[in-house]
CSV table of C-alpha atoms and ligand atoms in Angstrom, one decimal:
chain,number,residue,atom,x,y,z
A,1,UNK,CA,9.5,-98.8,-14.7
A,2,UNK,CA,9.2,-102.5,-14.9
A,3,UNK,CA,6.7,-102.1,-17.7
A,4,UNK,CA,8.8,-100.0,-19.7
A,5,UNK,CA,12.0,-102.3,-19.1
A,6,UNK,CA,10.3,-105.3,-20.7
A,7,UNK,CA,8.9,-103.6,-23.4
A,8,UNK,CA,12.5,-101.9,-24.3
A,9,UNK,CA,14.8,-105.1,-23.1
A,10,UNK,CA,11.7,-108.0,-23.4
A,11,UNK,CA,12.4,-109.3,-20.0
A,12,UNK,CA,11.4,-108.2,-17.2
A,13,UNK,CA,14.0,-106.3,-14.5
A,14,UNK,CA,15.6,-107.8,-11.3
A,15,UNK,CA,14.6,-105.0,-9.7
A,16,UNK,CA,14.7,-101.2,-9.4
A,17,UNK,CA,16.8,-98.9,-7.5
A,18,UNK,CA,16.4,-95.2,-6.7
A,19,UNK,CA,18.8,-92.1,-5.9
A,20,UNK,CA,17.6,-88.8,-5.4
A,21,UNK,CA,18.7,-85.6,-6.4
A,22,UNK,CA,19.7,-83.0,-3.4
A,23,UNK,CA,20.2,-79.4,-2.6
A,24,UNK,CA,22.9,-77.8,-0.2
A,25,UNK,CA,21.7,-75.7,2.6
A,26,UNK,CA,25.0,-74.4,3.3
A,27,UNK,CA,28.5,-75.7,2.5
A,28,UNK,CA,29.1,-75.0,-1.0
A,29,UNK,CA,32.4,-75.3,-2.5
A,30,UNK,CA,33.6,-76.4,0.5
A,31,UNK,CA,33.6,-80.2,-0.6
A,32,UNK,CA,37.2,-80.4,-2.8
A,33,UNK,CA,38.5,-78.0,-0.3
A,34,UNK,CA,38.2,-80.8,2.7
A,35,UNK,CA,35.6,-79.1,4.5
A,36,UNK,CA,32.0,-79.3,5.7
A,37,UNK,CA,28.8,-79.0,4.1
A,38,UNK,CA,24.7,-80.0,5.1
A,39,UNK,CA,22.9,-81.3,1.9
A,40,UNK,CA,19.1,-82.6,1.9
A,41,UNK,CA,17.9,-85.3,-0.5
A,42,UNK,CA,15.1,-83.9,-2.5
A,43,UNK,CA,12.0,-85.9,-3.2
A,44,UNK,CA,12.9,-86.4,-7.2
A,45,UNK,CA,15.0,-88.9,-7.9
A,46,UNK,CA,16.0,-91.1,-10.5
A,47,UNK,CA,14.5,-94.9,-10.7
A,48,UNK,CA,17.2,-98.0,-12.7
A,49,UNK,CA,15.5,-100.7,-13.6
A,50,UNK,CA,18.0,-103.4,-14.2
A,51,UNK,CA,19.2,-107.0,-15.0
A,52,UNK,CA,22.4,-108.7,-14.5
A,53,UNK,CA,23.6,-110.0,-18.0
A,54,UNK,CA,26.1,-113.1,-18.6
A,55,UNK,CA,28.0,-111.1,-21.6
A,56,UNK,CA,30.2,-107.9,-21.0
A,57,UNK,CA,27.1,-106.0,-22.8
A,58,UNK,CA,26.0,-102.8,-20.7
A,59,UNK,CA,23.2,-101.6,-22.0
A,60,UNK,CA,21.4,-98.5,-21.6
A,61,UNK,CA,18.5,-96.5,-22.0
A,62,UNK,CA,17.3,-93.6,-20.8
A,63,UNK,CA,13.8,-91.8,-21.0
A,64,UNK,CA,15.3,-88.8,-20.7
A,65,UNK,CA,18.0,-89.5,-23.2
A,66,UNK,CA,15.9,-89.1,-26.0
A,67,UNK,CA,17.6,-91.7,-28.3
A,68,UNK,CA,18.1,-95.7,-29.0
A,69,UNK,CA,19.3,-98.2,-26.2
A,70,UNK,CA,22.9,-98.1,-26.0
A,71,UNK,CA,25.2,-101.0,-26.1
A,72,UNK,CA,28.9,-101.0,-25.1
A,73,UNK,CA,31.3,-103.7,-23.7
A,74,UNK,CA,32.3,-103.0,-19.4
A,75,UNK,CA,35.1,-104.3,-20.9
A,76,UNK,CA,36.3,-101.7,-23.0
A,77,UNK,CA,35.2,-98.6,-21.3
A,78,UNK,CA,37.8,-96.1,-21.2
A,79,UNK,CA,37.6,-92.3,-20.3
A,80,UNK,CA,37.0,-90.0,-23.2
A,81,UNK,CA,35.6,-92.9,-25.2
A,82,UNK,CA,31.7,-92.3,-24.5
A,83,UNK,CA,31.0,-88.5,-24.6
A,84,UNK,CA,27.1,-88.5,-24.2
A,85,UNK,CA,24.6,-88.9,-21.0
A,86,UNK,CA,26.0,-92.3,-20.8
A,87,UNK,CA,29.1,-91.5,-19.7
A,88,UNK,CA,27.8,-91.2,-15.8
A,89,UNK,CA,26.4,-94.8,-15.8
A,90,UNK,CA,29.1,-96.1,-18.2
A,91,UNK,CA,31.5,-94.7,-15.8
A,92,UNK,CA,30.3,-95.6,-12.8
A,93,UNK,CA,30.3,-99.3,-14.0
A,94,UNK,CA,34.4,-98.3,-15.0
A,95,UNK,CA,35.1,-97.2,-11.5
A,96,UNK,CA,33.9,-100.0,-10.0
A,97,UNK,CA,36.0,-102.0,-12.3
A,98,UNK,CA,39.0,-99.7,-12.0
A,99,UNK,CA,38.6,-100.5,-7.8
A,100,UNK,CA,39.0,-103.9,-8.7
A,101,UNK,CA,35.6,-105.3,-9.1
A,102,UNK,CA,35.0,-108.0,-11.6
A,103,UNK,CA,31.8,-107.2,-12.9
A,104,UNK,CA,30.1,-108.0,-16.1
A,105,UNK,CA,27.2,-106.3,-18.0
A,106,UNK,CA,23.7,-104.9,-17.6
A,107,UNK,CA,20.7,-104.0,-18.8
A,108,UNK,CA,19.6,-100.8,-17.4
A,109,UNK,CA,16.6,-98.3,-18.0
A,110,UNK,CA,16.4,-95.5,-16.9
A,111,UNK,CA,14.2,-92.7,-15.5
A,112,UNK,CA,14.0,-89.5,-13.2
A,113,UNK,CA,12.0,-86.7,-11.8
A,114,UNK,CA,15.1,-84.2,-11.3
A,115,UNK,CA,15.6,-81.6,-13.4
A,116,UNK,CA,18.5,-82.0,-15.4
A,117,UNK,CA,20.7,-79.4,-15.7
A,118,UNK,CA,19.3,-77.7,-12.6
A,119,UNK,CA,21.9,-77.5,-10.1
A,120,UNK,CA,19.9,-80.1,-8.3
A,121,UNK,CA,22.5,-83.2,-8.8
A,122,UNK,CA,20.4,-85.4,-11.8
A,123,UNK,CA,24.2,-86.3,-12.4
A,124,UNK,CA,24.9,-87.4,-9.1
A,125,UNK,CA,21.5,-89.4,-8.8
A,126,UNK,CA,22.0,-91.2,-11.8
A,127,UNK,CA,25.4,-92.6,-11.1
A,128,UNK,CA,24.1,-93.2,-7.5
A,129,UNK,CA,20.7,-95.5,-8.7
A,130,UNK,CA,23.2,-97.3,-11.3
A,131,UNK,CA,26.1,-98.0,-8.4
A,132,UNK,CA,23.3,-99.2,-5.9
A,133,UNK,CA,21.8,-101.5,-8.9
A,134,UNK,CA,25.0,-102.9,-9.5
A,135,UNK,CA,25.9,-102.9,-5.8
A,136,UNK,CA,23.4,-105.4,-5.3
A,137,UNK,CA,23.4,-107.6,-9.0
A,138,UNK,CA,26.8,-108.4,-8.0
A,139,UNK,CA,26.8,-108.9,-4.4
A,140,UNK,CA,29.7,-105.9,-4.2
A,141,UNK,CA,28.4,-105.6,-0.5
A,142,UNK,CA,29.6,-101.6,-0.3
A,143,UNK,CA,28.5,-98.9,1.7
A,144,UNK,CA,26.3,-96.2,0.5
A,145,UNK,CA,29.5,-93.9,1.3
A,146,UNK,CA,31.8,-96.3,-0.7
A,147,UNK,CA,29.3,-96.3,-3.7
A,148,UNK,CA,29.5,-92.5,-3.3
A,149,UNK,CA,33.2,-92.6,-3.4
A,150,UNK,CA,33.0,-94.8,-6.7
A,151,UNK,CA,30.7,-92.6,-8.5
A,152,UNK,CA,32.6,-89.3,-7.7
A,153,UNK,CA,35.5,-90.9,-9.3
A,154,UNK,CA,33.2,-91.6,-12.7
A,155,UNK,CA,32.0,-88.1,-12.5
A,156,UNK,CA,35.5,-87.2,-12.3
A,157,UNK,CA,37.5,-89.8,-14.0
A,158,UNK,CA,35.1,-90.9,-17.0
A,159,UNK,CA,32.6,-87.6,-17.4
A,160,UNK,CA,35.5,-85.3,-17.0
A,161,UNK,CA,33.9,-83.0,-14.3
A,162,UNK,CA,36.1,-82.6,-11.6
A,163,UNK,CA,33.6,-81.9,-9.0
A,164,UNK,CA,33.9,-82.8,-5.2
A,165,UNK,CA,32.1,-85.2,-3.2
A,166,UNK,CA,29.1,-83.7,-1.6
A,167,UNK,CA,26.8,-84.2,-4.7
A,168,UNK,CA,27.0,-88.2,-4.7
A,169,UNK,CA,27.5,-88.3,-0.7
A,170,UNK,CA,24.0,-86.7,-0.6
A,171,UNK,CA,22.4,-88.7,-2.8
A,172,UNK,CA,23.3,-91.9,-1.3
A,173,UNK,CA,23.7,-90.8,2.6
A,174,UNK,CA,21.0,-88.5,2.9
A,175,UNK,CA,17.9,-89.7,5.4
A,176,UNK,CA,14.1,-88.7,5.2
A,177,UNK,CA,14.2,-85.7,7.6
A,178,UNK,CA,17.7,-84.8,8.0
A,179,UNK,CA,20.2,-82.9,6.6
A,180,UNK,CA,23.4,-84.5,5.9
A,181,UNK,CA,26.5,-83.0,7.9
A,182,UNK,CA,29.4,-83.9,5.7
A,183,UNK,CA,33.1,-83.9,7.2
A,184,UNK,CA,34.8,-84.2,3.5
A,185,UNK,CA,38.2,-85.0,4.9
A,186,UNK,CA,37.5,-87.0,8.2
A,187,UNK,CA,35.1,-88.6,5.5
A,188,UNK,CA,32.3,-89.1,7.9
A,189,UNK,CA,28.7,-87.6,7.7
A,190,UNK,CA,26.4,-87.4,10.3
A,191,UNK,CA,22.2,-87.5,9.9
A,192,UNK,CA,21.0,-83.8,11.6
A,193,UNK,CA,17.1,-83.7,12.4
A,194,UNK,CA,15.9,-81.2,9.8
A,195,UNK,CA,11.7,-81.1,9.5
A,196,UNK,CA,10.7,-77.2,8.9
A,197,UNK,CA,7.2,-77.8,8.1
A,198,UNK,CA,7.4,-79.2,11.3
A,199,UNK,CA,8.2,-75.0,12.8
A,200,UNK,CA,5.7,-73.7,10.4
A,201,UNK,CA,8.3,-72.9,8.0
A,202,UNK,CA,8.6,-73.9,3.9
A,203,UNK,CA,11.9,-74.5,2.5
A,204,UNK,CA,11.2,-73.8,-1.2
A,205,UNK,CA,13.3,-74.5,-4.6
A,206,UNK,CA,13.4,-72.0,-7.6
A,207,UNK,CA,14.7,-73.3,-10.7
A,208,UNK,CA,16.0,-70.5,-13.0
A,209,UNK,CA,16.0,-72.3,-16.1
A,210,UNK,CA,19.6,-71.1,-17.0
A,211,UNK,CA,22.5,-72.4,-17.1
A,212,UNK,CA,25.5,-70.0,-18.3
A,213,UNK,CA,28.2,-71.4,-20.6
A,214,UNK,CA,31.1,-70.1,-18.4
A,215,UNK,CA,30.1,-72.5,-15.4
A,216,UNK,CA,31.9,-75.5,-16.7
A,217,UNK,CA,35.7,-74.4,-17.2
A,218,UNK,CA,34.9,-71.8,-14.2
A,219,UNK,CA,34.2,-74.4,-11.9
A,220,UNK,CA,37.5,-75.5,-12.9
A,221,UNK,CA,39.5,-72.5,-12.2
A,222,UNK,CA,38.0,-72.3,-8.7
A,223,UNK,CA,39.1,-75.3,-7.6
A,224,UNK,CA,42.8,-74.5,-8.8
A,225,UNK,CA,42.5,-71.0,-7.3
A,226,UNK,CA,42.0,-73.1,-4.2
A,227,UNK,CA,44.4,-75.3,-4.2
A,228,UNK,CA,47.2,-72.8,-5.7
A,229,UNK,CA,46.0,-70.7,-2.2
A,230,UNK,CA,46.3,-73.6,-0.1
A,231,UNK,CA,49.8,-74.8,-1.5
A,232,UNK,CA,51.1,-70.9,-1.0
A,233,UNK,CA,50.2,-71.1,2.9
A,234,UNK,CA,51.8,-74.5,3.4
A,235,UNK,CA,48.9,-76.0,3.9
A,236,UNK,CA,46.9,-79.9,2.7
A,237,UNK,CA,43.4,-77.6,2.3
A,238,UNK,CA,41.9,-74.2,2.9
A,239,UNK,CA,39.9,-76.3,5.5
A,240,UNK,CA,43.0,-75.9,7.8
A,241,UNK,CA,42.2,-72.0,8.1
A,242,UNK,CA,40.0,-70.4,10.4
A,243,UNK,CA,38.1,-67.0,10.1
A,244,UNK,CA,40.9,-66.0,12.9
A,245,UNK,CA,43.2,-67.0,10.3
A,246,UNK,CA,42.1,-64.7,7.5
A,247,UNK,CA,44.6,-61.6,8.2
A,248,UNK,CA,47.5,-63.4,7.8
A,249,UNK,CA,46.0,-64.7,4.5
A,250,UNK,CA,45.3,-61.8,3.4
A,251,UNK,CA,49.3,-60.8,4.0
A,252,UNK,CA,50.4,-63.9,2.4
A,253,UNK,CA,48.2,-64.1,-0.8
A,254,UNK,CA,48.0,-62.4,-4.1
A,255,UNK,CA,45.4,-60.2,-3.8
A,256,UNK,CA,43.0,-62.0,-6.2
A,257,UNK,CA,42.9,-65.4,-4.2
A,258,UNK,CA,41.7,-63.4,-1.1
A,259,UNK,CA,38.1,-64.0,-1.7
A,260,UNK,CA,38.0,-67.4,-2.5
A,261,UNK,CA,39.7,-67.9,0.5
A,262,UNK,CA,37.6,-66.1,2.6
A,263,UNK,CA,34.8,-67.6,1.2
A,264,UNK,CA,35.8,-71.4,2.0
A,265,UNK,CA,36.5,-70.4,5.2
A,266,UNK,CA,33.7,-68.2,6.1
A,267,UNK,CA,31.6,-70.9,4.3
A,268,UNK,CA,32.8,-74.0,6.7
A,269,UNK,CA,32.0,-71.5,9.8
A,270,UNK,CA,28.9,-71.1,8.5
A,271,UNK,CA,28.1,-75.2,8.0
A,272,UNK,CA,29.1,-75.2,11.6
A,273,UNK,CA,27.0,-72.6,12.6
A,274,UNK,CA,23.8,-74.5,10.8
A,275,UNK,CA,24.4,-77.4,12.6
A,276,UNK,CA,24.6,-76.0,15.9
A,277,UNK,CA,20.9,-73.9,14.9
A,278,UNK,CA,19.7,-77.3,13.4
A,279,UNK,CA,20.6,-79.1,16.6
A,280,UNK,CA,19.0,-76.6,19.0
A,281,UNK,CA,15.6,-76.5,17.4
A,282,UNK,CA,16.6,-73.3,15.7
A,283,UNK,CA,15.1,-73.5,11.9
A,284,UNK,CA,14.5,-69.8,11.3
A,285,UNK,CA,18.0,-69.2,12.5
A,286,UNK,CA,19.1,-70.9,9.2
A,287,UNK,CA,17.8,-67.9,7.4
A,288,UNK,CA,20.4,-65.7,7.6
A,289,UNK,CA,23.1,-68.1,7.7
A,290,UNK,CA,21.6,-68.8,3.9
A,291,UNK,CA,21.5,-64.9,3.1
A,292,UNK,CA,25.3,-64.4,4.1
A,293,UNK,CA,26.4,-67.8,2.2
A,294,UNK,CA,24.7,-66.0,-0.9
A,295,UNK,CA,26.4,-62.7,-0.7
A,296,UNK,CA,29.6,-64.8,-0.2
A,297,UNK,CA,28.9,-66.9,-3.2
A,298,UNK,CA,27.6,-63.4,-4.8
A,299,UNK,CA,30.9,-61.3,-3.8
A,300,UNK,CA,34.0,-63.2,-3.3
A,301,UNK,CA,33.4,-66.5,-5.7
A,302,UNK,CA,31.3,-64.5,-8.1
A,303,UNK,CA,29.7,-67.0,-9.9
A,304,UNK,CA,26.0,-66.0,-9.0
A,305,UNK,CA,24.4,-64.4,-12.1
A,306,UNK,CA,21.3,-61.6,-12.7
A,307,UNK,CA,18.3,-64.6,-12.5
A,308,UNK,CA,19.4,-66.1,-9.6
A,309,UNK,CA,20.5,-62.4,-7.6
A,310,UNK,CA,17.0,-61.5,-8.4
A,311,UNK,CA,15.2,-64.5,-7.1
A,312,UNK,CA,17.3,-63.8,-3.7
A,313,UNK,CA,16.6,-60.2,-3.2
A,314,UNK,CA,12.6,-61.0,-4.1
A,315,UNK,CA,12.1,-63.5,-1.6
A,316,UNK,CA,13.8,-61.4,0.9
A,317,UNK,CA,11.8,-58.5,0.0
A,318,UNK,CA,8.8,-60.5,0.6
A,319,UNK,CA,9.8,-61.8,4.1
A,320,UNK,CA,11.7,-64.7,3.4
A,321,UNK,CA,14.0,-65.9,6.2
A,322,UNK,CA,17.1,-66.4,3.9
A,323,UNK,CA,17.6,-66.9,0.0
A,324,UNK,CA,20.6,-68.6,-1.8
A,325,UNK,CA,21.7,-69.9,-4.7
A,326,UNK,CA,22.6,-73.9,-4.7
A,327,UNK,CA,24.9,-76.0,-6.3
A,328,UNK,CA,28.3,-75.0,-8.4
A,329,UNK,CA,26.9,-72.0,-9.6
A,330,UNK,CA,26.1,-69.8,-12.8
A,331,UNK,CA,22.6,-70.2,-12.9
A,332,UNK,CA,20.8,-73.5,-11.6
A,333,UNK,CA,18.7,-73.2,-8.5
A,334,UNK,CA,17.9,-70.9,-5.4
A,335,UNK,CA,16.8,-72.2,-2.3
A,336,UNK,CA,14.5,-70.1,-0.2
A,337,UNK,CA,13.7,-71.0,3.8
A,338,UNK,CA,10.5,-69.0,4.8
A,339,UNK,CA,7.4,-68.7,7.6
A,340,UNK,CA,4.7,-71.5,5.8
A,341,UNK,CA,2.1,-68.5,4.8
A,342,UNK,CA,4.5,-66.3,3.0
A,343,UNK,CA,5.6,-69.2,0.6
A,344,UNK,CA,3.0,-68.6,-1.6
A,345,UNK,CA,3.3,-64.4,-2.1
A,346,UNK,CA,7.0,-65.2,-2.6
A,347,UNK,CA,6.0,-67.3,-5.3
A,348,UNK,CA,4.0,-64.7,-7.1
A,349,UNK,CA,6.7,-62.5,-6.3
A,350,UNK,CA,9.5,-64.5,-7.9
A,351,UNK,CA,7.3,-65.4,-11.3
A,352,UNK,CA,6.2,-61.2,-11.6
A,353,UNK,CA,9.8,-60.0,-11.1
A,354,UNK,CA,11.3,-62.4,-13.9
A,355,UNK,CA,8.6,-61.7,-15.9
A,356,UNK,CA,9.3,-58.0,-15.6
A,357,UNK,CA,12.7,-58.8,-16.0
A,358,UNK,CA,12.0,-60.5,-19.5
A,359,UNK,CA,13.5,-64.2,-18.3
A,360,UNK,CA,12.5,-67.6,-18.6
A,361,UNK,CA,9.9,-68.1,-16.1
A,362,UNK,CA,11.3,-69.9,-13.0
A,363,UNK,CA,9.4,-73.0,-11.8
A,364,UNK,CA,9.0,-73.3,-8.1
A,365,UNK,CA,8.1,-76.0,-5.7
A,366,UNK,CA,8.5,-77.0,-2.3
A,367,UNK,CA,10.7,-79.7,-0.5
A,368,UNK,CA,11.1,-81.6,2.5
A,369,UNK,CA,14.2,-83.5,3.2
A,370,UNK,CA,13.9,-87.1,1.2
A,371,UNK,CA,15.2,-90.5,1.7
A,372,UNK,CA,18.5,-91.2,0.4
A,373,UNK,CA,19.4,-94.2,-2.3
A,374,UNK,CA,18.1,-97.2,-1.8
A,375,UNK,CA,16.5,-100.4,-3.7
A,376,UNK,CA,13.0,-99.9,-4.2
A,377,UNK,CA,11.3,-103.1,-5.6
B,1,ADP,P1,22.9,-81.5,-12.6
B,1,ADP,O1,23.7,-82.6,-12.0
B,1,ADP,O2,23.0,-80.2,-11.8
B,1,ADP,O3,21.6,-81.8,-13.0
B,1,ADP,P2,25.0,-81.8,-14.6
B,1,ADP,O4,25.4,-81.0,-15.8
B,1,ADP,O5,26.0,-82.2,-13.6
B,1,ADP,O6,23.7,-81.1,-14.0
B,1,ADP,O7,24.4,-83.2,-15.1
B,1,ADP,C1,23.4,-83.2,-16.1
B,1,ADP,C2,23.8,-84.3,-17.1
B,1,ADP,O8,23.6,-85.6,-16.5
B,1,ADP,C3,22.9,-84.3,-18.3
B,1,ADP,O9,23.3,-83.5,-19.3
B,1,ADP,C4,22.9,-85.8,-18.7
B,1,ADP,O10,24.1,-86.0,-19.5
B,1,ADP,C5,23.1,-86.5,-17.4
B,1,ADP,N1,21.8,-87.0,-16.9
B,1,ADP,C6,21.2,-86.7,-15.7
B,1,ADP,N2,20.0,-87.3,-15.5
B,1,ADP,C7,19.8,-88.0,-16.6
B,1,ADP,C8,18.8,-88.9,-17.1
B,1,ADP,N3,17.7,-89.2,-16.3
B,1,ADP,N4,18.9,-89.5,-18.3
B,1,ADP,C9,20.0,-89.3,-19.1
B,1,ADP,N5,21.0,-88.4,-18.7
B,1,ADP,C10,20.9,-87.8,-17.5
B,2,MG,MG1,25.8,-82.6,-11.6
């Protein structure tokens, strides 16, 4: 990294910082409804090497940005005005300034192991390495949670995707061997032993390889589904319901914001659930906790698709524990929990079924929970 930032910027970095990406056991779109949900950091992540500069220059560079180094004024960012990959770290530098922090310019290069595009959060790392770079070049002194908070509103405010929290809270929270137990509105997290090679068991990633057009005004839609169901019960969030709840729901909706009701809800009671399992010592309990948040996902949100549907019902035909899809959906990646010597036929499994299938072959490896972000030289 430091190499490659003095050949690109001819002076050498004041350090490098790292943010990984993450996947969700359980918990997803729970996050912009207030609820719960129990990320891990992954052990890709995404390096910034950086320098402070004296100007208002922000430049940037990515080696997975496939183009010239960048160069535009802190001063004059403003939402809409940078449309390309550099509108995460562009806007996370904005939302620092937009909380009231005088900061000038940077040089920053950039590099990452996670998959872009994946459902595995390379969005979320990269605003997280660039907030924790600047975090420290100008003393800012804020908390990982803080700088979490600061590059959801980039995401949001400056790349225009109005995701919730959980992506960025992961990167920078998460701790080596735990999983992440996010309260969104109490907006505290807590670190929940999490070590399945530890029980024998191998919590493996499959990365489809697509990503289907629809997800990005979808994801959209959800969200206002959400809300619109929330606001017709009276209440702040559908994290104010409980699965006792659900009946009178049902009475009170439109019949077409049913299911994404009863999926938030079902899905915080399954978060819960996890955590007690993770607590106890319970790993292969997780298993069909994953299954269920699937078929939810699958059912009542519907934005599973045919690859990632077929990578559940293969694993689980070959033994797996539990099988579900990840992240915001329409592709991305599915994360399967299974017994350490039946990783391996799943694999094969996976790879013979999509090739039957005619898709993209997957590519598959295994994780254990990773270290959040943090400065690394
Ligand atoms: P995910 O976060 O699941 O990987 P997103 O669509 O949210 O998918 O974010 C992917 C986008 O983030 C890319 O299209 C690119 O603009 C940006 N990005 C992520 N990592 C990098 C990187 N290392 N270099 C340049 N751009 C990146
Ligand atoms: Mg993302």
């Amino acid at each position: 990294m430091k190499e490659a930032f003095r050949r690109i910027y001819g002076a050498h970095p004041e350090g490098v910082w790292a943010a990984p990406g993450r996947v969700n056991l359980i918990g997803e779109h729970t996050d912009y409804n207030d609820g719960f949900a129990l990320p891990i950091a992954i052990p890709q992540h995404t390096l910034v090497a950086a320098r402070k500069r004296q100007d208002d220059r922000l430049r940037l560079h990515s080696a997975q940005g496939d183009g010239p180094v960048l160069d535009l004024r802190v001063t004059q960012l403003t939402p809409g005005a940078v449309t390309t990959w550099a509108a995460y770290p562009a806007g996370v530098v904005w939302a620092l300034r937009e909380a009231g922090h005088r900061l000038g310019g940077a040089d920053l290069h950039i590099d990452s192991t996670v998959p872009v595009g994946a459902g595995l959060s390379s969005s979320a790392a990269l605003e997280c390495a660039v907030a924790f770079a600047y975090n420290d070049l100008y003393d800012l002194n804020l908390s990982a949670p803080a700088l979490a908070l600061i590059c959801q509103r980039a995401e949001n405010g400056f790349a225009g995707v109005p995701c919730g929290a959980m992506d960025q809270l992961a990167s920078a929270c998460c701790t080596a061997g735990a999983a992440l137990h996010l309260d969104i509105r109490a907006g505290s997290h807590e670190q929940v032993p999490f070590a399945p090679e530890a029980q024998g068991l191998s919590l493996l990633v499959v990365d489809t390889r697509v990503k289907h057009d629809l997800g990005d005004g979808a994801y959209a839609a959800l969200r206002t589904g959400c809300e619109r169901a929330a606001s017709l019960l009276g209440l702040e969030a559908l994290r104010d319901l409980t699965p006792a709840d659900l009946p009178r729901a049902a009475r009170a909706l439109p019949a077409h914001l049913l299911p994404l009701v009863r999926h938030v809800v079902k899905e915080n009671a399954r978060v819960t659930h996890a955590v007690s399992h993770l607590r106890a010592g319970h790993l292969a309990a997780l298993g069909s906790i994953l299954t269920d948040g699937h078929a939810s996902l699958r059912d009542d949100f519907r934005i599973s698709c045919a690859e990632s549907d077929l990578v559940v019902d293969t694993a689980l035909a070959y033994g797996a524990l539990g099988a579900r899809m990840t992240g915001g959906g329409f592709g991305g990646s599915v994360i399967v929990l299974a017994e350490e010597g039946r990783a391996e036929g799943i694999g094969v499994a996976v790879t013979t079924a999509f090739r039957a299938a005619g898709y993209q072959l997957p590519h598959l490896f295994p994780i254990t929970p990773a270290a959040g972000a943090r400065r690394i030289s």
